[in-house]
């Protein structure tokens, strides 16, 4: 049986400790749903039924990375969130957007509540895990409601976004 040298063991333990710290900080984010799959994520966002509904889940393919998922026109767009060695958070957005670093996930979310941040639609409606209420500071803002109501139907009447199954996102 191979034996790890001391430096490899130390690196491995530090990496595990860092992942545990990241998980602990993520657990304090009201829209964090944990280890749910893509299908359940899509179902929860479609049940919310409003463009701009969003949540965060664990990445299924990359350990220690998270996914920011947002509903827009029946599609669920997914953006990877990761923490660098210095503890700063970043989101993988549109290629033409400059990478931005944030000290906390909550700061990242606040920045992406604004338009033109390199994601499909601003983060407007936080979706908390079942059985968890959102803290007051993460309740949808009044401006968020007017954004969705300004989408008019072909008949010119404002109607709520219908609850639909997510469509497959078009290739870029």
Coordinates of C-alpha atoms in Angstrom, one line a residue:
X1 CA 0.0 0.0 0.0
X2 CA 1.5 3.4 -1.0
X3 CA 2.3 5.8 1.8
X4 CA 1.6 9.5 1.4
X5 CA 4.5 11.8 2.3
X6 CA 3.8 14.3 5.1
X7 CA 3.5 17.3 2.7
X8 CA 0.8 15.5 0.7
X9 CA -1.1 14.6 3.8
X10 CA -1.0 18.3 5.0
X11 CA -2.2 19.6 1.6
X12 CA -5.0 17.0 1.6
X13 CA -6.1 18.0 5.1
X14 CA -6.0 21.7 4.3
X15 CA -8.0 21.2 1.2
X16 CA -10.7 19.3 3.2
X17 CA -10.7 22.0 5.9
X18 CA -11.2 24.7 3.2
X19 CA -14.1 22.8 1.6
X20 CA -15.7 22.4 5.0
X21 CA -15.3 26.2 5.7
X22 CA -16.8 26.9 2.2
X23 CA -19.7 24.6 2.9
X24 CA -20.3 26.3 6.2
X25 CA -20.4 29.8 4.7
X26 CA -22.7 28.6 1.9
X27 CA -25.1 27.1 4.4
X28 CA -25.8 30.6 5.7
X29 CA -27.0 31.7 2.2
X30 CA -30.8 31.6 2.2
X31 CA -31.1 30.4 -1.5
X32 CA -28.6 27.5 -1.1
X33 CA -30.3 24.2 -1.7
X34 CA -27.4 21.9 -1.1
X35 CA -26.8 18.7 -3.1
X36 CA -29.8 18.7 -5.3
X37 CA -29.6 17.6 -8.9
X38 CA -30.3 19.6 -12.1
X39 CA -33.8 18.1 -12.5
X40 CA -34.9 19.0 -9.0
X41 CA -33.4 22.4 -9.4
X42 CA -35.3 23.0 -12.6
X43 CA -38.5 21.8 -11.0
X44 CA -38.2 24.2 -8.1
X45 CA -37.5 27.2 -10.4
X46 CA -40.4 26.3 -12.6
X47 CA -42.7 26.0 -9.6
X48 CA -41.6 29.5 -8.6
X49 CA -42.8 30.4 -12.1
X50 CA -41.3 33.9 -12.5
X51 CA -38.4 35.0 -14.7
X52 CA -35.5 36.0 -12.5
X53 CA -36.2 33.3 -9.9
X54 CA -32.9 31.8 -8.7
X55 CA -31.2 29.4 -6.4
X56 CA -27.8 28.0 -5.6
X57 CA -27.0 24.3 -5.6
X58 CA -23.9 22.1 -5.5
X59 CA -22.3 21.3 -8.8
X60 CA -22.8 17.7 -9.8
X61 CA -19.7 17.5 -11.9
X62 CA -17.1 19.6 -10.1
X63 CA -16.5 19.0 -6.4
X64 CA -16.3 22.2 -4.3
X65 CA -18.0 24.3 -7.0
X66 CA -21.6 25.6 -6.8
X67 CA -24.2 26.5 -9.5
X68 CA -26.2 29.7 -9.6
X69 CA -29.3 28.8 -11.5
X70 CA -31.8 31.3 -12.8
X71 CA -35.1 31.0 -14.7
X72 CA -35.5 33.1 -17.9
X73 CA -38.2 32.6 -20.5
X74 CA -38.7 29.0 -19.7
X75 CA -35.0 28.1 -19.7
X76 CA -32.8 27.5 -16.6
X77 CA -29.4 29.1 -17.0
X78 CA -26.6 27.8 -14.9
X79 CA -23.5 29.8 -13.8
X80 CA -20.6 28.2 -11.9
X81 CA -19.7 29.8 -8.6
X82 CA -16.3 29.1 -7.2
X83 CA -14.0 30.4 -4.4
X84 CA -10.4 31.1 -5.1
X85 CA -7.4 30.4 -2.8
X86 CA -7.8 33.9 -1.1
X87 CA -11.5 33.2 -0.3
X88 CA -13.0 35.5 -2.9
X89 CA -16.1 34.3 -4.9
X90 CA -16.6 34.6 -8.6
X91 CA -19.2 33.6 -11.1
X92 CA -18.5 32.3 -14.7
X93 CA -20.6 34.7 -16.8
X94 CA -20.6 35.8 -20.4
X95 CA -17.1 35.7 -22.0
X96 CA -17.1 39.5 -22.7
X97 CA -17.7 40.3 -19.0
X98 CA -14.7 41.1 -16.8
X99 CA -14.3 38.6 -13.9
X100 CA -15.4 40.2 -10.7
X101 CA -14.4 39.0 -7.2
X102 CA -16.6 39.2 -4.1
X103 CA -15.8 38.6 -0.5
X104 CA -19.1 36.9 0.2
X105 CA -21.7 35.0 -1.8
X106 CA -24.3 37.5 -0.6
X107 CA -22.3 40.3 -2.2
X108 CA -22.2 38.4 -5.5
X109 CA -25.9 37.9 -5.4
X110 CA -26.5 41.7 -4.7
X111 CA -24.3 42.6 -7.7
X112 CA -26.2 40.2 -10.0
X113 CA -29.6 41.7 -9.0
X114 CA -28.7 44.5 -11.4
X115 CA -29.1 44.3 -15.2
X116 CA -26.3 43.8 -17.7
X117 CA -24.0 41.8 -15.4
X118 CA -23.3 39.0 -17.9
X119 CA -26.2 36.7 -17.0
X120 CA -29.4 36.0 -18.8
X121 CA -31.6 38.1 -16.5
X122 CA -31.0 39.9 -13.1
X123 CA -31.5 37.8 -10.0
X124 CA -35.0 39.0 -8.9
X125 CA -36.8 36.3 -7.0
X126 CA -34.9 34.2 -4.4
X127 CA -36.1 30.6 -4.1
X128 CA -35.4 29.2 -0.7
X129 CA -35.3 25.5 0.0
X130 CA -38.6 23.9 1.1
X131 CA -39.4 24.6 4.7
X132 CA -37.0 27.6 4.9
X133 CA -38.3 31.2 4.9
X134 CA -36.1 33.9 3.4
X135 CA -34.7 36.5 5.7
X136 CA -36.2 40.0 5.3
X137 CA -33.1 41.4 3.5
X138 CA -33.5 38.7 0.8
X139 CA -37.2 39.2 0.1
X140 CA -37.9 40.3 -3.5
X141 CA -37.5 44.1 -3.8
X142 CA -40.3 46.3 -5.1
X143 CA -38.3 47.0 -8.3
X144 CA -38.1 43.3 -9.0
X145 CA -41.9 43.0 -9.2
X146 CA -42.2 45.8 -11.8
X147 CA -39.5 44.1 -14.0
X148 CA -41.6 41.0 -14.5
X149 CA -44.8 42.9 -14.9
X150 CA -43.4 44.9 -17.7
X151 CA -43.2 41.9 -19.9
X152 CA -46.2 42.1 -22.1
X153 CA -48.0 39.3 -23.9
X154 CA -48.8 39.5 -27.6
X155 CA -52.3 40.8 -26.7
X156 CA -50.6 43.7 -24.8
X157 CA -51.9 42.5 -21.4
X158 CA -49.6 42.0 -18.5
X159 CA -49.9 38.5 -17.2
X160 CA -47.8 36.4 -14.8
X161 CA -45.2 34.1 -16.4
X162 CA -46.8 30.7 -16.9
X163 CA -45.5 27.7 -15.0
X164 CA -43.8 25.6 -17.6
X165 CA -41.3 22.8 -17.8
X166 CA -37.8 24.1 -18.5
X167 CA -36.8 24.1 -22.1
X168 CA -33.4 23.0 -23.3
X169 CA -31.2 26.1 -23.4
X170 CA -30.0 27.0 -26.9
X171 CA -26.4 26.4 -27.7
X172 CA -24.2 29.5 -27.9

